[in-house]
Short mmCIF file of C-alpha atoms and ligand atoms in Angstrom, two decimals:
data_model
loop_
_atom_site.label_atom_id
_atom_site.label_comp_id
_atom_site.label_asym_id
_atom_site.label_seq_id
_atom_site.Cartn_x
_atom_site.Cartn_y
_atom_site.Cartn_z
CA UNK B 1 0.00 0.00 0.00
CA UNK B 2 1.11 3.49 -0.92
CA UNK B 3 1.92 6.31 1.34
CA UNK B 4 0.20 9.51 1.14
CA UNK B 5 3.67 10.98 0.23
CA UNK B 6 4.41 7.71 -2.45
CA UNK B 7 1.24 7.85 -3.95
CA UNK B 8 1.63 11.85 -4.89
CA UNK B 9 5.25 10.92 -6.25
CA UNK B 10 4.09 8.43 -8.05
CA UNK B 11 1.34 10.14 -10.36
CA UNK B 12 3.37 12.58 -11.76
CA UNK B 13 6.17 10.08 -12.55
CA UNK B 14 4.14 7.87 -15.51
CA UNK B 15 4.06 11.75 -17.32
CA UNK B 16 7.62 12.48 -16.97
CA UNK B 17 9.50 10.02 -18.93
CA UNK B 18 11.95 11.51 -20.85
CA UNK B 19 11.56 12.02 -24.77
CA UNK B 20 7.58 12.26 -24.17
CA UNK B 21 6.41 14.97 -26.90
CA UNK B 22 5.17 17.94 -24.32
CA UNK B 23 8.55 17.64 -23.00
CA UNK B 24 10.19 18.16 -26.36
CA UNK B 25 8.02 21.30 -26.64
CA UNK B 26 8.88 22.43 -23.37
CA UNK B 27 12.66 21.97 -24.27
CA UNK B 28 12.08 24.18 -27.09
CA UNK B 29 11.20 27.16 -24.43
CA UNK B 30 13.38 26.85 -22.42
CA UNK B 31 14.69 29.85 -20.22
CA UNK B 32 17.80 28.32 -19.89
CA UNK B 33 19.83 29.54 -16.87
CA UNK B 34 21.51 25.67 -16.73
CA UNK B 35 25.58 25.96 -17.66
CA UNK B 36 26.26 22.27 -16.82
CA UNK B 37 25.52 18.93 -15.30
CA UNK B 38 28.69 16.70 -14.03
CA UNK B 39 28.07 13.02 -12.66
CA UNK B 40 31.20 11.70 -10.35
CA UNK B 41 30.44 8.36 -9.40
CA UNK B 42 32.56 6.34 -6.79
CA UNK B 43 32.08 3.57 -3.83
CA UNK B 44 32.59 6.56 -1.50
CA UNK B 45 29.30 8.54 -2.57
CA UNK B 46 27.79 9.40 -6.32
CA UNK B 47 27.90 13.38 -6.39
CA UNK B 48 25.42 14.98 -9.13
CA UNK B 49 26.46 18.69 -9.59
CA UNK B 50 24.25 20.90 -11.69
CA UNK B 51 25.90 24.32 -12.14
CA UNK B 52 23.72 27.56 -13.07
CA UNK B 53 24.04 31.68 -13.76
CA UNK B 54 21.89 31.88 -10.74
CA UNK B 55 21.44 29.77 -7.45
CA UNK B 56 19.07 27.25 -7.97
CA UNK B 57 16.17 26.84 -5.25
CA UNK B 58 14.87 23.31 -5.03
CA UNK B 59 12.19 21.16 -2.85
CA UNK B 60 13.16 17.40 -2.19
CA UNK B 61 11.51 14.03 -0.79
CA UNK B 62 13.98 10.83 -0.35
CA UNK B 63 11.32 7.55 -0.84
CA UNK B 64 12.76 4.73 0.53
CA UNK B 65 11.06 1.82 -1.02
CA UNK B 66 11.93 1.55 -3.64
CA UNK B 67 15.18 4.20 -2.71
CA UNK B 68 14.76 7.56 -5.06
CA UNK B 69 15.31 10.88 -4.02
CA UNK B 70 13.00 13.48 -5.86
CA UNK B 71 14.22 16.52 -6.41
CA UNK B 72 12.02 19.95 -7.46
CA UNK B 73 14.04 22.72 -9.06
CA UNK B 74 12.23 26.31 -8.98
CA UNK B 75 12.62 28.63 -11.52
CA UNK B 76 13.82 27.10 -14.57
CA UNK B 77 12.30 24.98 -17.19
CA UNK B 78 13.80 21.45 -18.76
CA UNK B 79 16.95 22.72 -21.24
CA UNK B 80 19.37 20.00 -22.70
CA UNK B 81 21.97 20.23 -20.04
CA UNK B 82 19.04 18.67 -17.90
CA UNK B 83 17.99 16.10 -20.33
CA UNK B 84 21.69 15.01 -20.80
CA UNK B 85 21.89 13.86 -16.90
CA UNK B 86 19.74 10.80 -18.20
CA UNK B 87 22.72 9.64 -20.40
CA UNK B 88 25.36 10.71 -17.97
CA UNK B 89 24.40 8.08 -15.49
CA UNK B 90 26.30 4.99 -16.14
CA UNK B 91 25.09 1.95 -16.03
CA UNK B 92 27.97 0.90 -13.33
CA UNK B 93 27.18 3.94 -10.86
CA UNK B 94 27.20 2.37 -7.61
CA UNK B 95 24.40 4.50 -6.37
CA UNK B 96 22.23 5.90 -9.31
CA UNK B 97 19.76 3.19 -11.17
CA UNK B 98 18.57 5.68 -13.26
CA UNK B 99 17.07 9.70 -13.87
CA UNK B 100 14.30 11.07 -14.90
CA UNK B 101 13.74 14.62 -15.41
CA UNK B 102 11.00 16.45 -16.60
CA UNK B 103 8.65 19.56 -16.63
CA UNK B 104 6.57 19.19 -13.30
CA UNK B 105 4.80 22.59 -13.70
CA UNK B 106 5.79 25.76 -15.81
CA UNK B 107 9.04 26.75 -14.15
CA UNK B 108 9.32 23.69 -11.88
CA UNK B 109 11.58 20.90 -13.18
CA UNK B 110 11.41 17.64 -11.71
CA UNK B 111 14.62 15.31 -11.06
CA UNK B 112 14.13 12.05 -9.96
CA UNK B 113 16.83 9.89 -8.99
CA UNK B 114 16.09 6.25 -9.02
CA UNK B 115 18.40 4.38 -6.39
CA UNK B 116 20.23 1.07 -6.27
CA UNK B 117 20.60 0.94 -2.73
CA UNK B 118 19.63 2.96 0.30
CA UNK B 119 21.61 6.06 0.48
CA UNK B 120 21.78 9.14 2.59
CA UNK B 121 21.43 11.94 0.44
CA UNK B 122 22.94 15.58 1.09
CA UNK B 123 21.70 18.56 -1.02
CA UNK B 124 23.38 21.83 -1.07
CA UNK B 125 24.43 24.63 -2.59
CA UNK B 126 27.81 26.04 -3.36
CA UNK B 127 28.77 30.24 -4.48
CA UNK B 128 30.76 30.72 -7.20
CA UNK B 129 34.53 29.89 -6.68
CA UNK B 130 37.50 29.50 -9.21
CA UNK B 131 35.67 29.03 -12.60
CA UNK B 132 32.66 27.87 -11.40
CA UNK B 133 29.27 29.50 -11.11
CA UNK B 134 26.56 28.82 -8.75
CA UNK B 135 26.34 24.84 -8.08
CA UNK B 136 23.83 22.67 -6.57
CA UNK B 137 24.86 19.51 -5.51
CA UNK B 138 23.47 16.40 -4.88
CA UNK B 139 25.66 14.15 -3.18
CA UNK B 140 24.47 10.33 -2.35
CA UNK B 141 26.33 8.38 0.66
CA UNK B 142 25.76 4.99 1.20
CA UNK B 143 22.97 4.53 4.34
CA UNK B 144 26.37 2.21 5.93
CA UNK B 145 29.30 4.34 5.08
CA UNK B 146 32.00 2.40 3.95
CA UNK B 147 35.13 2.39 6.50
CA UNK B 148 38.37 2.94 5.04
CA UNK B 149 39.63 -0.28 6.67
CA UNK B 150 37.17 -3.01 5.31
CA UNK B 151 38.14 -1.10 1.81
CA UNK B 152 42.06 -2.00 2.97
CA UNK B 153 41.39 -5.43 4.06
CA UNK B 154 39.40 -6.29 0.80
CA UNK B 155 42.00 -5.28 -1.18
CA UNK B 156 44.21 -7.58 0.80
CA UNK B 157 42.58 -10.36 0.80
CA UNK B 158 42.22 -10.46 -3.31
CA UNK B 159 45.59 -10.24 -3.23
CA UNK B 160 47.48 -12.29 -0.30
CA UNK B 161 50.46 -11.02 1.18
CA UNK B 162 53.79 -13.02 1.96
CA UNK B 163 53.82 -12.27 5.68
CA UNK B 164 52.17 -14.53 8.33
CA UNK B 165 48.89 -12.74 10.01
CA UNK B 166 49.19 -9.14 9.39
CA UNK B 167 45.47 -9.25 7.95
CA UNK B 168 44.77 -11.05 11.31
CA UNK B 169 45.73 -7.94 13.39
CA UNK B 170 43.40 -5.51 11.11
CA UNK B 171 40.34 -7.50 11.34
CA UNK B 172 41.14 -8.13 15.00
CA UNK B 173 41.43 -3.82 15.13
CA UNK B 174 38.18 -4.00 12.62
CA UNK B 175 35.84 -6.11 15.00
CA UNK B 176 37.29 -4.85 18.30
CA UNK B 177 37.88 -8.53 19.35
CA UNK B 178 41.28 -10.16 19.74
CA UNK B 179 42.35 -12.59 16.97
CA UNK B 180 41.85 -16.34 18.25
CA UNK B 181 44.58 -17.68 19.66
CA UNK B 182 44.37 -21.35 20.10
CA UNK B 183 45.00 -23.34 23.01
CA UNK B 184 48.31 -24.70 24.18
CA UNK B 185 50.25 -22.59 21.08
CA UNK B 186 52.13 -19.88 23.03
CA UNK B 187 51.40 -16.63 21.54
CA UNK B 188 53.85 -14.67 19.46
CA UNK B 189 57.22 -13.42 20.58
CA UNK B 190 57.81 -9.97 20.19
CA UNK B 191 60.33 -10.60 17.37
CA UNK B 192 57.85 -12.56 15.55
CA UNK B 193 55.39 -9.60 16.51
CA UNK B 194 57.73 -7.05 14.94
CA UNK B 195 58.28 -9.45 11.88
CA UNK B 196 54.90 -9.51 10.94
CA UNK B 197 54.04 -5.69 11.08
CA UNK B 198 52.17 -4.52 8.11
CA UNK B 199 53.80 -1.28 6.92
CA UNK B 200 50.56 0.80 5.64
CA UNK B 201 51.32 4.15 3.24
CA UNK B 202 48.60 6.16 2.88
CA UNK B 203 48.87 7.49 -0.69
CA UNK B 204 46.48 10.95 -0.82
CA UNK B 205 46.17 11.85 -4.97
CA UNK B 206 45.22 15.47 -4.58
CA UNK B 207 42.21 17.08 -5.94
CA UNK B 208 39.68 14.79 -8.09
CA UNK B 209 36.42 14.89 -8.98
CA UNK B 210 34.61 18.70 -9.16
CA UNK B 211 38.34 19.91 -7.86
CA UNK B 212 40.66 19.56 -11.21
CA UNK B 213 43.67 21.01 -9.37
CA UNK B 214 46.16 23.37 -12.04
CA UNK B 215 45.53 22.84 -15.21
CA UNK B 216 48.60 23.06 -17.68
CA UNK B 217 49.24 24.96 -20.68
CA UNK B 218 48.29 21.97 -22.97
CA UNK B 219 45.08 21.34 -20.94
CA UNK B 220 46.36 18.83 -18.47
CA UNK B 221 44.52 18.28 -15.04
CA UNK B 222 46.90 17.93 -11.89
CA UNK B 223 44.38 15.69 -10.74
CA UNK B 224 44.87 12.63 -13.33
CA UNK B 225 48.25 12.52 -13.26
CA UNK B 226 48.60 12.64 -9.76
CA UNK B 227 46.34 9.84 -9.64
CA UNK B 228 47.84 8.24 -12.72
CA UNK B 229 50.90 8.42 -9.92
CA UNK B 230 49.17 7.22 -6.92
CA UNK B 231 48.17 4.01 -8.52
CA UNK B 232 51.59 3.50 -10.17
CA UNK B 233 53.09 4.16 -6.47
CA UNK B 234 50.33 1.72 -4.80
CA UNK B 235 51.49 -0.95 -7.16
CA UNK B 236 55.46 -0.80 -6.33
CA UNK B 237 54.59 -0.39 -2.73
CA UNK B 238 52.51 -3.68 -2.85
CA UNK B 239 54.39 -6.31 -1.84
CA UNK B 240 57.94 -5.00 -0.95
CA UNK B 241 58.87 -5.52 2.43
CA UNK B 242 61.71 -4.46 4.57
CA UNK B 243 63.24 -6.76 6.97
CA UNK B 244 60.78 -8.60 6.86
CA UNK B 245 57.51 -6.39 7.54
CA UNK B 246 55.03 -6.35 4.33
CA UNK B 247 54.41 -3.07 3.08
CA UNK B 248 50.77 -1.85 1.77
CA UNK B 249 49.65 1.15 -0.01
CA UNK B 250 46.02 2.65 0.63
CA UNK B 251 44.76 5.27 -1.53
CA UNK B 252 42.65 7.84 -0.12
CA UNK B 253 40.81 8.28 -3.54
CA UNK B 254 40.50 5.47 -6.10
CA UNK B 255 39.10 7.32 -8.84
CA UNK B 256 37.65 10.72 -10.04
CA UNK B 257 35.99 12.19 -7.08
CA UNK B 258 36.70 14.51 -4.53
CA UNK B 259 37.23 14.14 -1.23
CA UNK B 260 37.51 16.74 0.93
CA UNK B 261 40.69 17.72 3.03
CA UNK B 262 40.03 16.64 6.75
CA UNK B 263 38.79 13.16 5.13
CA UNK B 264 41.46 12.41 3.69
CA UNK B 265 43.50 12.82 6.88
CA UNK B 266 40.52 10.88 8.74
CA UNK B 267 40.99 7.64 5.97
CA UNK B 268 44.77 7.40 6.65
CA UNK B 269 44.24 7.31 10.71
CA UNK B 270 41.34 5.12 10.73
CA UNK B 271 43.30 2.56 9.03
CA UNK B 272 46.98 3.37 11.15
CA UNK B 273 48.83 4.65 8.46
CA UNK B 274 52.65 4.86 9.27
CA UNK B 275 52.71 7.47 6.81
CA UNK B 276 51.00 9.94 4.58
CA UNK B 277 52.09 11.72 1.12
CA UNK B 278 50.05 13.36 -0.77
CA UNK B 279 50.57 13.46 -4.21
CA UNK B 280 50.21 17.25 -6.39
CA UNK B 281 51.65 18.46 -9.26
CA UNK B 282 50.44 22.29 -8.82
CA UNK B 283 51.02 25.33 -10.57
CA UNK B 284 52.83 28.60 -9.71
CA UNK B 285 52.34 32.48 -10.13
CA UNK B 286 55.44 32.40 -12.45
CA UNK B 287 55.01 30.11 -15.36
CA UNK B 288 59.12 29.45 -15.21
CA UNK B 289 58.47 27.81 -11.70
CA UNK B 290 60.07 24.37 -12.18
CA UNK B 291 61.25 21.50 -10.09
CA UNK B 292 60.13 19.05 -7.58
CA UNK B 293 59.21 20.27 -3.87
CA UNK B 294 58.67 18.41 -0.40
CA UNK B 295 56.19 19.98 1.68
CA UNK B 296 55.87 18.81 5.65
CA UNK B 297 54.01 20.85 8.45
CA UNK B 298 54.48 24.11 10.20
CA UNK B 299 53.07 25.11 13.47
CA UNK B 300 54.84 28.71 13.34
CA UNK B 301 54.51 30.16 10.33
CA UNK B 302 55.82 28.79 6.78
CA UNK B 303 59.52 28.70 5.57
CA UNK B 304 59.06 31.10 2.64
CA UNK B 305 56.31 33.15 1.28
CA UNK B 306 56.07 30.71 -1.66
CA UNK B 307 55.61 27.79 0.76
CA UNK B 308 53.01 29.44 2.22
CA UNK B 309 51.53 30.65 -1.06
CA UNK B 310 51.31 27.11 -2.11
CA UNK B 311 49.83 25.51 0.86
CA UNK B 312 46.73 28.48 0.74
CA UNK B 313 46.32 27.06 -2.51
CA UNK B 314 46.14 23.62 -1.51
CA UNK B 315 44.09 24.60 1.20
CA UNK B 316 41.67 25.96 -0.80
CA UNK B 317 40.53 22.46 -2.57
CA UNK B 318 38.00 22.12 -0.29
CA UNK B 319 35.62 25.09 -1.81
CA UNK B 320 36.38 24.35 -5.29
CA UNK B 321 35.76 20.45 -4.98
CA UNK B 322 32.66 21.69 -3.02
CA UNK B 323 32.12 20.91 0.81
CA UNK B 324 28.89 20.57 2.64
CA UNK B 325 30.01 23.21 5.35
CA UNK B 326 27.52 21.80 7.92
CA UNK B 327 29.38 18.43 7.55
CA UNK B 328 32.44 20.57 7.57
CA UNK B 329 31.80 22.56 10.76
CA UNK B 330 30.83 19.39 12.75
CA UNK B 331 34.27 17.02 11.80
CA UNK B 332 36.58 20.18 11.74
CA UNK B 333 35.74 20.96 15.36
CA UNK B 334 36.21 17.11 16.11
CA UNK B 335 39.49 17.32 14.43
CA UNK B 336 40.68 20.02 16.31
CA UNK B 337 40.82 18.65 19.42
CA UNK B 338 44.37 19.30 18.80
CA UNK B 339 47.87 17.58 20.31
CA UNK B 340 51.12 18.79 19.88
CA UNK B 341 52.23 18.18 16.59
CA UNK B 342 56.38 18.23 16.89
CA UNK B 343 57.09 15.03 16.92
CA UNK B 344 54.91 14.71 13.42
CA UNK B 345 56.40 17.42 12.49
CA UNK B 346 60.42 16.29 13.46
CA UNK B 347 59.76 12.96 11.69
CA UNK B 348 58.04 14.37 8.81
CA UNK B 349 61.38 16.15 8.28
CA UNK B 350 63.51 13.34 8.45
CA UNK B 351 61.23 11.22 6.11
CA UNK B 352 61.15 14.67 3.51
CA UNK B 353 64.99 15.02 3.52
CA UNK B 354 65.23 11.44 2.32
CA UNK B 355 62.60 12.39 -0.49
CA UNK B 356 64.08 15.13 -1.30
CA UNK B 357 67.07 12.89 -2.16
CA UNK B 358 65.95 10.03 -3.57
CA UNK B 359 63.70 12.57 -6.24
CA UNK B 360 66.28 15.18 -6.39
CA UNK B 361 68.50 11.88 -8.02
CA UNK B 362 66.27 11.58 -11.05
CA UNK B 363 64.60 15.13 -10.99
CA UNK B 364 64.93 18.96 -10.63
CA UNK B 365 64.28 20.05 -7.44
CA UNK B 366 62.64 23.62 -7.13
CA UNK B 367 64.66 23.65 -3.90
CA UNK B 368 67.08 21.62 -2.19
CA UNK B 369 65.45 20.98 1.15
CA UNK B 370 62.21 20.22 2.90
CA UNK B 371 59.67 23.07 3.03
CA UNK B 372 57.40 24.38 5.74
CA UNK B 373 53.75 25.79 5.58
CA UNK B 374 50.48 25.37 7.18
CA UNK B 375 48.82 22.60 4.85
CA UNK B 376 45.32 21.13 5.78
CA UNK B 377 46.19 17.76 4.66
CA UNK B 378 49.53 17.17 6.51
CA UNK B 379 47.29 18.02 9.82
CA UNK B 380 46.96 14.15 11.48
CA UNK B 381 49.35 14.32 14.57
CA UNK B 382 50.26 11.15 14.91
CA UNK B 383 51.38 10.79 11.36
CA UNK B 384 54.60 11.71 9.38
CA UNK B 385 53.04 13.55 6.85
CA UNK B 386 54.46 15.27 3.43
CA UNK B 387 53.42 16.23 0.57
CA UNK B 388 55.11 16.18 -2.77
CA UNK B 389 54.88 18.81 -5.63
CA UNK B 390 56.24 16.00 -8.31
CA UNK B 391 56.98 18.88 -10.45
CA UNK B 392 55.04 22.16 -11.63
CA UNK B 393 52.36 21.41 -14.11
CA UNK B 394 52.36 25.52 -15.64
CA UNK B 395 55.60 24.72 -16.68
CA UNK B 396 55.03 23.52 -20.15
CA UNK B 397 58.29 21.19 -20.34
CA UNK B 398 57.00 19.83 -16.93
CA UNK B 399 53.58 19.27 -18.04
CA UNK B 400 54.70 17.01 -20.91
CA UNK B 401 56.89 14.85 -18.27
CA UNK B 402 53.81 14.41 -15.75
CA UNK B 403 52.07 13.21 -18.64
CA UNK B 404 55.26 10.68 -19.14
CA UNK B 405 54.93 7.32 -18.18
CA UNK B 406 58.65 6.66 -18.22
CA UNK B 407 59.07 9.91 -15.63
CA UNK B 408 55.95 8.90 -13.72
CA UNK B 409 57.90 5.53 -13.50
CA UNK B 410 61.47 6.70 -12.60
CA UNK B 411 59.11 9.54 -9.93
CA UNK B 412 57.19 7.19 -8.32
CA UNK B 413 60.45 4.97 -7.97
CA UNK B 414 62.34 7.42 -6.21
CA UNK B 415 59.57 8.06 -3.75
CA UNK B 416 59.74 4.05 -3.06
CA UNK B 417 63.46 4.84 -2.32
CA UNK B 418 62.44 7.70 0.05
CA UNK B 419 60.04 5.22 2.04
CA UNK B 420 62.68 2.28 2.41
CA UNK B 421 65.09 4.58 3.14
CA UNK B 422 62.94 6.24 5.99
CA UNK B 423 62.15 3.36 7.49
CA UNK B 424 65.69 1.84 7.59
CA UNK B 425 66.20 4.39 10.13
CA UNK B 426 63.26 4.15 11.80
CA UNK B 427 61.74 0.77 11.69
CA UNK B 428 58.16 0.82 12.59
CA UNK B 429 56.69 -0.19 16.21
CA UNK B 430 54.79 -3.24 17.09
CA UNK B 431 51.45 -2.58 16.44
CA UNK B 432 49.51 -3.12 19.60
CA UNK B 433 47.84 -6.63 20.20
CA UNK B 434 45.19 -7.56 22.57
CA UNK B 435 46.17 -11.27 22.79
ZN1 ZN Q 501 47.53 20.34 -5.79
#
């Protein structure tokens, strides 16, 4: 039996089916006002951004059986940016089934967003910023949000790794329970503890999604071939080891979608990263700029004005690749229930003057040592963080080399060289077991 609420959503629905003659003829007269339509689908969330010359005012109602969010636009009628959402859906879209959009009244146009699973939906609105105009967005988060470390121990498990139980001590930190230990075997000796550590680098791609990052002269987007990087990186990280602890990438974005800044930072603690780099490839004020930089942390100011320059512009991802800000204003405040961060900060050094090396070997560097600024993303305190400007994208000789597999290769090699070598020095702790 229909709801009240169902049974109004439903009558309107038989009329709107795309490609339906009266819609044609309300195409034709249409007032326009709609710039674009972008689909980003991912396992994290499916965001739907419709940009417009003026903000967009809508009415929605989320139906949960079956799951499909309906979504009333005021003030415009059906144009063919709408009517090109239906094809933009793909047929693989974790979230969206399928769209249909039509003419509800004269200036009301109805979306309707036909679900494959049950999804928590967050609609807002976003002022212009960088090129962008006004933006209403529509993003769709799975009802059970998927934690970073199931997404870690899945991607172990398809691919086993050469070390006894390290899986064993993430699912026993996943279910809160301590991993069975069975009778008369006498547990592990610390040795044997230390032996088996997992190693886990949390590999951040910058930018994605509704964020491009710099764009180079020949059109290039920072954030593909960072994340052209990221994978290649992931890959030579799998299965090296040293001394006999297994090393595993995670990636804090998979694919082409954003995710915002204090996120990203979340991801790699939730799943006890031993280290974080994020991946960039920005641009500068001067198009000469050129050369590789390593980023880490400062609490007291950056080390030059272009250090600082850079990490405002890093810091501003969040607004372009569009935030929810009452989201924001909730996790921030969490987040910033702040320790000291020196000791991040000390090691983060240590592990950036071995970068610096190991890429300053096969690259130019745009300076010879480890820079200091205030950036968002280095923020977790109980993580060497650093990020790495793999070279400067508005550079047009640079642009054609981060489009290089061969540099990406002999890049993302180096920064292997920089891990082993950090942790050479500084072999990682026992994890913690509760057997
Ligand atoms: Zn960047």
């Amino acid at each position: 039996m229909f709801t009240r609420r169902q049974a109004l959503f439903h009558l309107p629905y038989t009329a709107l089916l795309l490609g339906a003659p009266e819609l044609a003829r309300a195409a034709d007269t249409s007032s326009a006002g709609i710039l674009a339509v972008r689909v980003w689908p991912a396992l994290d969330y499916t965001r739907v951004t419709i940009e417009s010359d003026i903000p967009l005012t809508t009415k929605q109602v989320f139906v949960t059986d079956p799951p499909r969010l309906a979504l009333d636009i005021m003030g415009i009628d059906l144009n063919p940016e709408l009517k090109e959402l239906v094809a933009k859906v793909k047929s693989d879209d974790p979230f969206i089934q399928g769209v249909r959009v039509g003419q509800n009244a004269p200036g009301v146009v109805r979306l309707v967003l036909d679900l494959k699973q049950a999804a928590k939906p967050q609609v807002f609105l976003l002022t212009p910023v960088a090129a962008y105009h006004h933006r209403l967005v529509v993003d769709l988060y799975p009802a059970n949000p998927i934690d970073p470390l199931d997404a870690l121990i899945a991607g172990m498990k398809k691919s086993p790794t050469p070390a006894a139980d390290p899986l064993g001590d993430l699912i026993a930190e996943k279910t809160k329970k301590p991993p069975q230990v069975i009778a008369n075997v006498p547990p592990p000796t610390l040795s044997r503890q230390a032996a088996d550590r997992l190693i886990i680098i949390a590999i951040d791609a910058g930018h994605g999604g509704e964020d491009p990052g710099a764009i180079g002269p020949a059109g290039t987007k920072e954030k593909d071939v960072v994340l052209q990087m990221a994978l290649l990186l992931q890959n030579k990280i799998n299965g090296q080891s040293i001394a006999g602890n297994t090393m595993r990438a995670f990636l804090t974005r998979d694919g082409d979608y954003f995710v915002p800044l204090h996120q990203r930072v979340q991801k790699a603690q939730r799943v006890k990263a031993d280290l974080f780099l994020s991946i960039h490839a920005d641009a500068f004020f001067t198009p000469t700029a050129r050369g590789a930089s390593v980023f880490a942390l400062s609490d007291k100011g950056a080390s030059s004005s272009a250090a600082r320059w850079i990490a405002d512009k890093e810091n501003k991802a969040d607004s372009v690749g569009g935030l929810n800000i009452k989201v924001k204003d909730v996790e921030v405040k969490r987040a910033l229930l702040d320790m000291s961060q020196a000791a991040q900060i000390k090691d983060s050094l240590t592990l950036g003057d071995g970068m610096i090396t190991e890429i300053g070997s096969m690259a130019k560097l745009h300076k010879g040592k480890v820079e200091q600024a205030s950036f968002a993303v280095l923020k977790a305190p109980d993580i060497p963080s650093i990020l790495i400007e793999t070279a400067f994208i508005s550079h047009p000789e640079e642009e054609q080399k981060l489009r290089d597999p061969q540099y990406q290769d002999q890049l993302t090699s180096a920064v292997l060289r920089g891990l082993t070598r950090y942790f050479s020095k500084h072999p990682p702790l026992a994890r913690n077991r509760s057997v």
